[in-house]
Short mmCIF file of N, CA and C in Angstrom, two decimals:
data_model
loop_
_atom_site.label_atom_id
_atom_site.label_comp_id
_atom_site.label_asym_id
_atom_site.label_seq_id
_atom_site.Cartn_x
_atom_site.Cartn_y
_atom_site.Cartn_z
N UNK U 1 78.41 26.34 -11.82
CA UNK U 1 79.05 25.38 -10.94
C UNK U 1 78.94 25.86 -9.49
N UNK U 2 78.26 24.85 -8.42
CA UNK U 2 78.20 25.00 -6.90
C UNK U 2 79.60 24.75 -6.51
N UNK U 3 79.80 26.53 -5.54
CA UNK U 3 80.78 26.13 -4.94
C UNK U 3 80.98 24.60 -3.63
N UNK U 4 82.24 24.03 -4.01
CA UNK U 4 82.40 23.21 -2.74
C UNK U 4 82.14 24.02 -1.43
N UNK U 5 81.83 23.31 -0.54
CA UNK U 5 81.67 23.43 0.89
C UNK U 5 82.66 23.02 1.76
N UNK U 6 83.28 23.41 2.52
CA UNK U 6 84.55 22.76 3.80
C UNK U 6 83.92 23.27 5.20
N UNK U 7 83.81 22.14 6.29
CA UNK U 7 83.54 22.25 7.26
C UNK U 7 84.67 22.90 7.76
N UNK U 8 85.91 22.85 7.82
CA UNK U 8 87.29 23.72 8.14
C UNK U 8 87.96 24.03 7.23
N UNK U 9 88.85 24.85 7.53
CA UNK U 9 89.27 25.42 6.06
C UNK U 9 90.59 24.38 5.95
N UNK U 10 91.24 24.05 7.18
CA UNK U 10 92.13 22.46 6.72
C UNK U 10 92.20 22.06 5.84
N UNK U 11 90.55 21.24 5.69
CA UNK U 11 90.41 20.43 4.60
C UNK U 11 90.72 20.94 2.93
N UNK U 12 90.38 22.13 2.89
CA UNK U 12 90.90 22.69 1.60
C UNK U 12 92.29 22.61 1.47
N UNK U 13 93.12 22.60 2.46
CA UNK U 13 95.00 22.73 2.41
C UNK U 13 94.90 21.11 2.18
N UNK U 14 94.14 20.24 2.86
CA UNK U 14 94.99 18.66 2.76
C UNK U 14 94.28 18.42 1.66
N UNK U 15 93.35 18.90 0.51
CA UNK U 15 92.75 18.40 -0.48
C UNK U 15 93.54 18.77 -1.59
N UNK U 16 94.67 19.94 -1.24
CA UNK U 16 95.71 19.92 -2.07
C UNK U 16 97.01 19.21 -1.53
N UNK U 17 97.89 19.28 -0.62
CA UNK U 17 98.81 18.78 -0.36
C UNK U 17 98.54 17.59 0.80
N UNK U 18 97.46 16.79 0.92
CA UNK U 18 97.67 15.91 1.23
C UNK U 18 97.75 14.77 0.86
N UNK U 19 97.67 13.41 1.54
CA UNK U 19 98.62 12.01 1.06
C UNK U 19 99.95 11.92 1.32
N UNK U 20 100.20 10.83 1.28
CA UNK U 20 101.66 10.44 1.86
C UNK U 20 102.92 10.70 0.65
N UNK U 21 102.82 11.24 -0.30
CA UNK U 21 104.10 11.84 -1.39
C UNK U 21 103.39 13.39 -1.54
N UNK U 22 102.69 13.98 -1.65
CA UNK U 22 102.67 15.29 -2.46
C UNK U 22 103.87 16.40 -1.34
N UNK U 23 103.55 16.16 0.02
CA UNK U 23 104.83 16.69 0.86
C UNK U 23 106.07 16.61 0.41
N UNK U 24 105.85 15.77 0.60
CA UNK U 24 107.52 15.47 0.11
C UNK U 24 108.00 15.70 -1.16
N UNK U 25 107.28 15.69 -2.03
CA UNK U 25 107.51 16.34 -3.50
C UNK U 25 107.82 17.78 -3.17
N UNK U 26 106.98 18.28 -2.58
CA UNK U 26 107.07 19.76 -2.62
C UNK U 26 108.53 20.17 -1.90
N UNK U 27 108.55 19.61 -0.44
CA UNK U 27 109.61 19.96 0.19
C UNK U 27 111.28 19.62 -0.59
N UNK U 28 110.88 18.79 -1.40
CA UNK U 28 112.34 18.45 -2.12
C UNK U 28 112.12 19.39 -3.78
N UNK U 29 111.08 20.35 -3.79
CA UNK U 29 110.93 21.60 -4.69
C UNK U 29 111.40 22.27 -4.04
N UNK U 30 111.38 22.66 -2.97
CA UNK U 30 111.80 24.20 -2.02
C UNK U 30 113.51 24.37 -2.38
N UNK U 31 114.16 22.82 -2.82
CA UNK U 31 115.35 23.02 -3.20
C UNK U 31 115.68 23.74 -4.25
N UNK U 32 115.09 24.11 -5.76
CA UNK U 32 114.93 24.04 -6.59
C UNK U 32 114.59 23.37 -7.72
N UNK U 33 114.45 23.54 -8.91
CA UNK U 33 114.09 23.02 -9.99
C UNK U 33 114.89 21.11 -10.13
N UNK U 34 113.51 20.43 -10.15
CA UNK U 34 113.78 18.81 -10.43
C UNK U 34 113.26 18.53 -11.23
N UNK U 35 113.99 17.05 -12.14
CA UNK U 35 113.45 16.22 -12.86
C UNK U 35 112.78 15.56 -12.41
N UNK U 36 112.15 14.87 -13.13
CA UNK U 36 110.93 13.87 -12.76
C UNK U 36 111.86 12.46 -12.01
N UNK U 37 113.02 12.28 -13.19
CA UNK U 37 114.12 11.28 -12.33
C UNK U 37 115.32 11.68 -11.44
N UNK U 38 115.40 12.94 -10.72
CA UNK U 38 115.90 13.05 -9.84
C UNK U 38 114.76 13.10 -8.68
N UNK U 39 113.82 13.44 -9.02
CA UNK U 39 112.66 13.41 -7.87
C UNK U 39 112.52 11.54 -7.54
N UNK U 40 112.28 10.97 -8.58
CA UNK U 40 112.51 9.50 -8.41
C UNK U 40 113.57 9.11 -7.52
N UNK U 41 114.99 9.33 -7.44
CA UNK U 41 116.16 8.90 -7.57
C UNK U 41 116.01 9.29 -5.50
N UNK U 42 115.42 10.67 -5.75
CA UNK U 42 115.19 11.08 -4.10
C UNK U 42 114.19 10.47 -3.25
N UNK U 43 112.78 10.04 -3.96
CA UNK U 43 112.66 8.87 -2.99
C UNK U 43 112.06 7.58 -3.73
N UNK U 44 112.99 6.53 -3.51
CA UNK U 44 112.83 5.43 -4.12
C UNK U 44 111.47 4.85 -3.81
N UNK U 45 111.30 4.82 -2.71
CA UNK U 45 109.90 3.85 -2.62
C UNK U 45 108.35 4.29 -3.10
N UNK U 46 108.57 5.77 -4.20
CA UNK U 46 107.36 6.19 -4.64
C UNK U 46 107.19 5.36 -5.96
N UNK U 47 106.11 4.70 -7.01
CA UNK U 47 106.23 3.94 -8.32
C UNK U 47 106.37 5.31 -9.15
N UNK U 48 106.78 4.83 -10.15
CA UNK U 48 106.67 6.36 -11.38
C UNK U 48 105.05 6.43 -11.56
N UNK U 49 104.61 5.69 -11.28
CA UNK U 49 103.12 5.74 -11.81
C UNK U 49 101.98 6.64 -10.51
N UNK U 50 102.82 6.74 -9.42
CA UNK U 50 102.10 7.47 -8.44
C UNK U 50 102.80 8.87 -8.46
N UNK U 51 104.07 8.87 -9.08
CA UNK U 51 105.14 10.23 -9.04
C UNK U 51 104.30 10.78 -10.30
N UNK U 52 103.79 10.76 -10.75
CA UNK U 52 103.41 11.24 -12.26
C UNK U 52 102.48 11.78 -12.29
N UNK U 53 101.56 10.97 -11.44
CA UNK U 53 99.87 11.14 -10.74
C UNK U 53 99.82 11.95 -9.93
N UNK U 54 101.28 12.30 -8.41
CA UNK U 54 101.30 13.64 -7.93
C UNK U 54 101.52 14.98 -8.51
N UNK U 55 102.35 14.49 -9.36
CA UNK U 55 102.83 15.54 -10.17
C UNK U 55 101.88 16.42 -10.71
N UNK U 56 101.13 15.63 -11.47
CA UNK U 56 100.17 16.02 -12.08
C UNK U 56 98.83 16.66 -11.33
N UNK U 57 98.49 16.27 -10.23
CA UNK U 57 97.65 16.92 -9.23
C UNK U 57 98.00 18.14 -8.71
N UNK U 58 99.85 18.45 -8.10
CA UNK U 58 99.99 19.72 -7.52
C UNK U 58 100.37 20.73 -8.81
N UNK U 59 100.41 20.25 -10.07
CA UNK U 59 100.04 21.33 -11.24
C UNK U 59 98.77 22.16 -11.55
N UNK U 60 98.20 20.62 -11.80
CA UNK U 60 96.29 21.14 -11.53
C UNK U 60 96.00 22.44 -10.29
N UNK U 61 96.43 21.72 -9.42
CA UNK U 61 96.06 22.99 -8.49
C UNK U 61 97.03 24.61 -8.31
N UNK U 62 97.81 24.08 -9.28
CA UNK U 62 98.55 25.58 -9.24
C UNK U 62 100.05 25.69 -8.68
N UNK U 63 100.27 24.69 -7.40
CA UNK U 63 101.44 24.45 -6.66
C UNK U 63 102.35 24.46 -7.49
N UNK U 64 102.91 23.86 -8.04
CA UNK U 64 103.99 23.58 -8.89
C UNK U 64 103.86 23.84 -10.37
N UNK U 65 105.02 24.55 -11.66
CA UNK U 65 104.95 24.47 -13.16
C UNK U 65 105.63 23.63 -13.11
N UNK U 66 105.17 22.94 -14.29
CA UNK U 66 105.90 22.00 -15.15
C UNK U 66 106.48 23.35 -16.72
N UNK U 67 108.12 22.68 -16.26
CA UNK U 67 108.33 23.20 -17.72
C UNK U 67 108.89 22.27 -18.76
N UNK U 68 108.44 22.63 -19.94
CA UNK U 68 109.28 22.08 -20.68
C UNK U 68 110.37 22.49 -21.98
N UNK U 69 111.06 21.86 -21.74
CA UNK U 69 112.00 22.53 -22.50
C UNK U 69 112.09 21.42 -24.05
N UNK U 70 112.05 22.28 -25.53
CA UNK U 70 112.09 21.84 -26.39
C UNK U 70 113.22 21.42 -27.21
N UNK U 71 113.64 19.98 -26.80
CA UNK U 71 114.62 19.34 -27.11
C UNK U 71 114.57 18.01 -27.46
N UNK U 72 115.54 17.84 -27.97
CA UNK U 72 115.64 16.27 -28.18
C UNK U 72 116.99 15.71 -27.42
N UNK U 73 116.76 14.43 -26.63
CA UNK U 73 115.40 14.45 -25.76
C UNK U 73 114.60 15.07 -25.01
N UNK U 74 113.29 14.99 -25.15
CA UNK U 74 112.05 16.30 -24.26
C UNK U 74 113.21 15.81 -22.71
N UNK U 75 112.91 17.25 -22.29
CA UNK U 75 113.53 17.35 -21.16
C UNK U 75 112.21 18.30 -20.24
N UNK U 76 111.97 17.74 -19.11
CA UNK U 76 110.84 18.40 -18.41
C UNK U 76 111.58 18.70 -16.95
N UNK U 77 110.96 20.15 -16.56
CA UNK U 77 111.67 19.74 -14.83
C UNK U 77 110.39 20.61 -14.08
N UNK U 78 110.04 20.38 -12.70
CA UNK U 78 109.11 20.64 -11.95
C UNK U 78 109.93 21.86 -10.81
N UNK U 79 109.41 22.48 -10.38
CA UNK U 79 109.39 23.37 -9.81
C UNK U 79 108.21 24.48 -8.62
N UNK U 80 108.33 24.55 -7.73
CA UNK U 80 107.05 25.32 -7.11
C UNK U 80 106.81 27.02 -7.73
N UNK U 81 106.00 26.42 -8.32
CA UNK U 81 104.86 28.41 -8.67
C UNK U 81 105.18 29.15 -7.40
N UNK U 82 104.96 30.48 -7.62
CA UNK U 82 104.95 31.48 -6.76
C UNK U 82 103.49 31.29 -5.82
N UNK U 83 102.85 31.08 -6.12
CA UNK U 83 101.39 30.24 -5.19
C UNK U 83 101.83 29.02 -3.91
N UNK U 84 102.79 28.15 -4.87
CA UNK U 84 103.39 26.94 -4.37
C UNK U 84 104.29 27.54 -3.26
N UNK U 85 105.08 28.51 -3.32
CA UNK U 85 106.17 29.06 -2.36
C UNK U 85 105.61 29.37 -1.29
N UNK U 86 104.24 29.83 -1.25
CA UNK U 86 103.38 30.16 -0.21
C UNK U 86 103.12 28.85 1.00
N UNK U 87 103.80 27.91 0.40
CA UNK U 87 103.47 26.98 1.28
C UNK U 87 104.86 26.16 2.23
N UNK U 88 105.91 27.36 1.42
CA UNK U 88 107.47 26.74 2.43
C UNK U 88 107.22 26.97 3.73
N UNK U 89 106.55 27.72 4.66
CA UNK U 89 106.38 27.92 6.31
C UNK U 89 105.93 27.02 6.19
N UNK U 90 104.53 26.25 5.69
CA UNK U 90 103.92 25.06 6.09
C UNK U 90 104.40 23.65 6.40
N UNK U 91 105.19 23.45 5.11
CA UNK U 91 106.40 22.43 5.07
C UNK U 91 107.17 22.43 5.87
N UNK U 92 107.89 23.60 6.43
CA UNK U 92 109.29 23.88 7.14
C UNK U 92 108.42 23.19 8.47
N UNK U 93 107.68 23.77 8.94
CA UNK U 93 106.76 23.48 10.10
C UNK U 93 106.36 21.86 10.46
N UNK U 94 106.08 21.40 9.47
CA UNK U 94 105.48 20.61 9.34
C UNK U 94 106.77 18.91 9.58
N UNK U 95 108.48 19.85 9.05
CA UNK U 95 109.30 18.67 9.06
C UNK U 95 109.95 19.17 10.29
N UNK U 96 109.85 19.92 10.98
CA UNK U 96 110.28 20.54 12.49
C UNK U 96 109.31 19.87 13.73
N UNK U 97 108.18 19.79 13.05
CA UNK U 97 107.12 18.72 13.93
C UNK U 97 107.33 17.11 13.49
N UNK U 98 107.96 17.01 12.58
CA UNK U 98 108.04 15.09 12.15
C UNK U 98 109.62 14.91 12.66
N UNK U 99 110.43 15.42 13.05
CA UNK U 99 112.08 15.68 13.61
C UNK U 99 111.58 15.41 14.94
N UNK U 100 110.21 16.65 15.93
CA UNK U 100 110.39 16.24 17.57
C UNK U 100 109.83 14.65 17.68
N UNK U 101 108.85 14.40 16.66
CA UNK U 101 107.90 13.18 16.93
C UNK U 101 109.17 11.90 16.70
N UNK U 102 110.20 12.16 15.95
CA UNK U 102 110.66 11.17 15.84
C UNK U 102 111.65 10.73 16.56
N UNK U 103 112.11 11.74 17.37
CA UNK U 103 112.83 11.78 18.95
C UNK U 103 112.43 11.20 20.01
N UNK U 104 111.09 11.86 19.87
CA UNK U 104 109.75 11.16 21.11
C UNK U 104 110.02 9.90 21.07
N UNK U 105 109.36 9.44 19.73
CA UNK U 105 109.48 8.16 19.12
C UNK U 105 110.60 6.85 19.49
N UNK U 106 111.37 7.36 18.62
CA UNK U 106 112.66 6.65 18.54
C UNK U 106 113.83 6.99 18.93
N UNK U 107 114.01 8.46 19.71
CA UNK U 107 115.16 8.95 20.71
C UNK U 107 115.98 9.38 19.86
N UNK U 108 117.16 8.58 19.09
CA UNK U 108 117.81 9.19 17.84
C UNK U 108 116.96 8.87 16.45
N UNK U 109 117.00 10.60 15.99
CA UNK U 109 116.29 10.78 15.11
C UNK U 109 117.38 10.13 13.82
N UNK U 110 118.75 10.34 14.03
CA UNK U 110 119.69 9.62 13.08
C UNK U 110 119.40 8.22 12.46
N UNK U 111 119.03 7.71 13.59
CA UNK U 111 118.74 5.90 13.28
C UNK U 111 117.55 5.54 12.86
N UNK U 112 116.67 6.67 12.05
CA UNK U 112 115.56 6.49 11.62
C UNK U 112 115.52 7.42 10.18
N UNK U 113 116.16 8.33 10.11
CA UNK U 113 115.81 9.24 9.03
C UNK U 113 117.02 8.53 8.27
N UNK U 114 116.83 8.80 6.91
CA UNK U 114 117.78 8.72 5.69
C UNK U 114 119.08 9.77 5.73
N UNK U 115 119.55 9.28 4.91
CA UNK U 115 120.62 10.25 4.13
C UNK U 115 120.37 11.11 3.55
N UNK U 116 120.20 12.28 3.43
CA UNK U 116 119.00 13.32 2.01
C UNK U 116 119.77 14.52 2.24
N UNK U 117 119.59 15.26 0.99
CA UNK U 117 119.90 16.73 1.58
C UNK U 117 118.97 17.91 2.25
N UNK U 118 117.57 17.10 2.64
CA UNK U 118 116.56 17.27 3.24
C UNK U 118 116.86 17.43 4.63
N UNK U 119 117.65 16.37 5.24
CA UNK U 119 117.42 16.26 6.89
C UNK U 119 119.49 16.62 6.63
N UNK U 120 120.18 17.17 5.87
CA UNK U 120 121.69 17.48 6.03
C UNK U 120 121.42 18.80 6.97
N UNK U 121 120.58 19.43 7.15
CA UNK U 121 120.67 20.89 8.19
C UNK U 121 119.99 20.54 9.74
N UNK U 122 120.04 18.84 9.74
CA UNK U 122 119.85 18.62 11.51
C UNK U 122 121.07 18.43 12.36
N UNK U 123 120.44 18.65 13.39
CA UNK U 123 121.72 18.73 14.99
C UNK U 123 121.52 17.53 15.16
#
């Protein structure tokens, strides 16, 4: 098998964590261990059918285990790998730069962001 090629090495980071949910999956991992329906429940406007499909991509690449636990009912919860943790500066960074833009933006960042326990540690 030929290795892939990347004109920047970027592109290798957004070929794993990019798109508009795999962020945010992750950053609401940095909390700890989630269900598939509390990850739902945290952001509504993803389908289960695209939550399932991320899911399943930042496993593939290593980011996140899936565990499961053998019960009735199967009970599964997601979590970031020690690989995956490597990427909390990125995230942290990354929602410290979407906080100034949305100031720029829209002046109060309050009247634009949600309720979450994501944005509960802003001024």
């Amino acid at each position: 098998m030929q290795a892939k090629k990347y004109n920047i090495s970027v592109e290798a980071t957004l070929e794993v964590i990019g798109g508009k949910w795999k962020c945010v999956i992750l950053c609401h991992l940095t909390h700890g261990k989630k269900r598939t329906s509390e990850l739902k429940r945290l952001m509504p406007n993803i389908t289960q059918k695209m939550l399932t499909q991320q899911l399943r991509e930042l496993e593939e690449d290593g980011v996140i285990t899936r565990i499961v636990y053998n019960q009735v009912p199967p009970k599964v919860e997601y979590e970031l790998s020690e690989y995956g943790q490597s990427l909390e500066g990125i995230l942290h960074s990354l929602c410290e730069w979407g906080e100034t833009h949305i100031t720029k933006v829209y002046g109060d960042k309050f009247s634009v962001l949600e309720k979450s326990v994501l944005n509960d540690n802003l001024k």
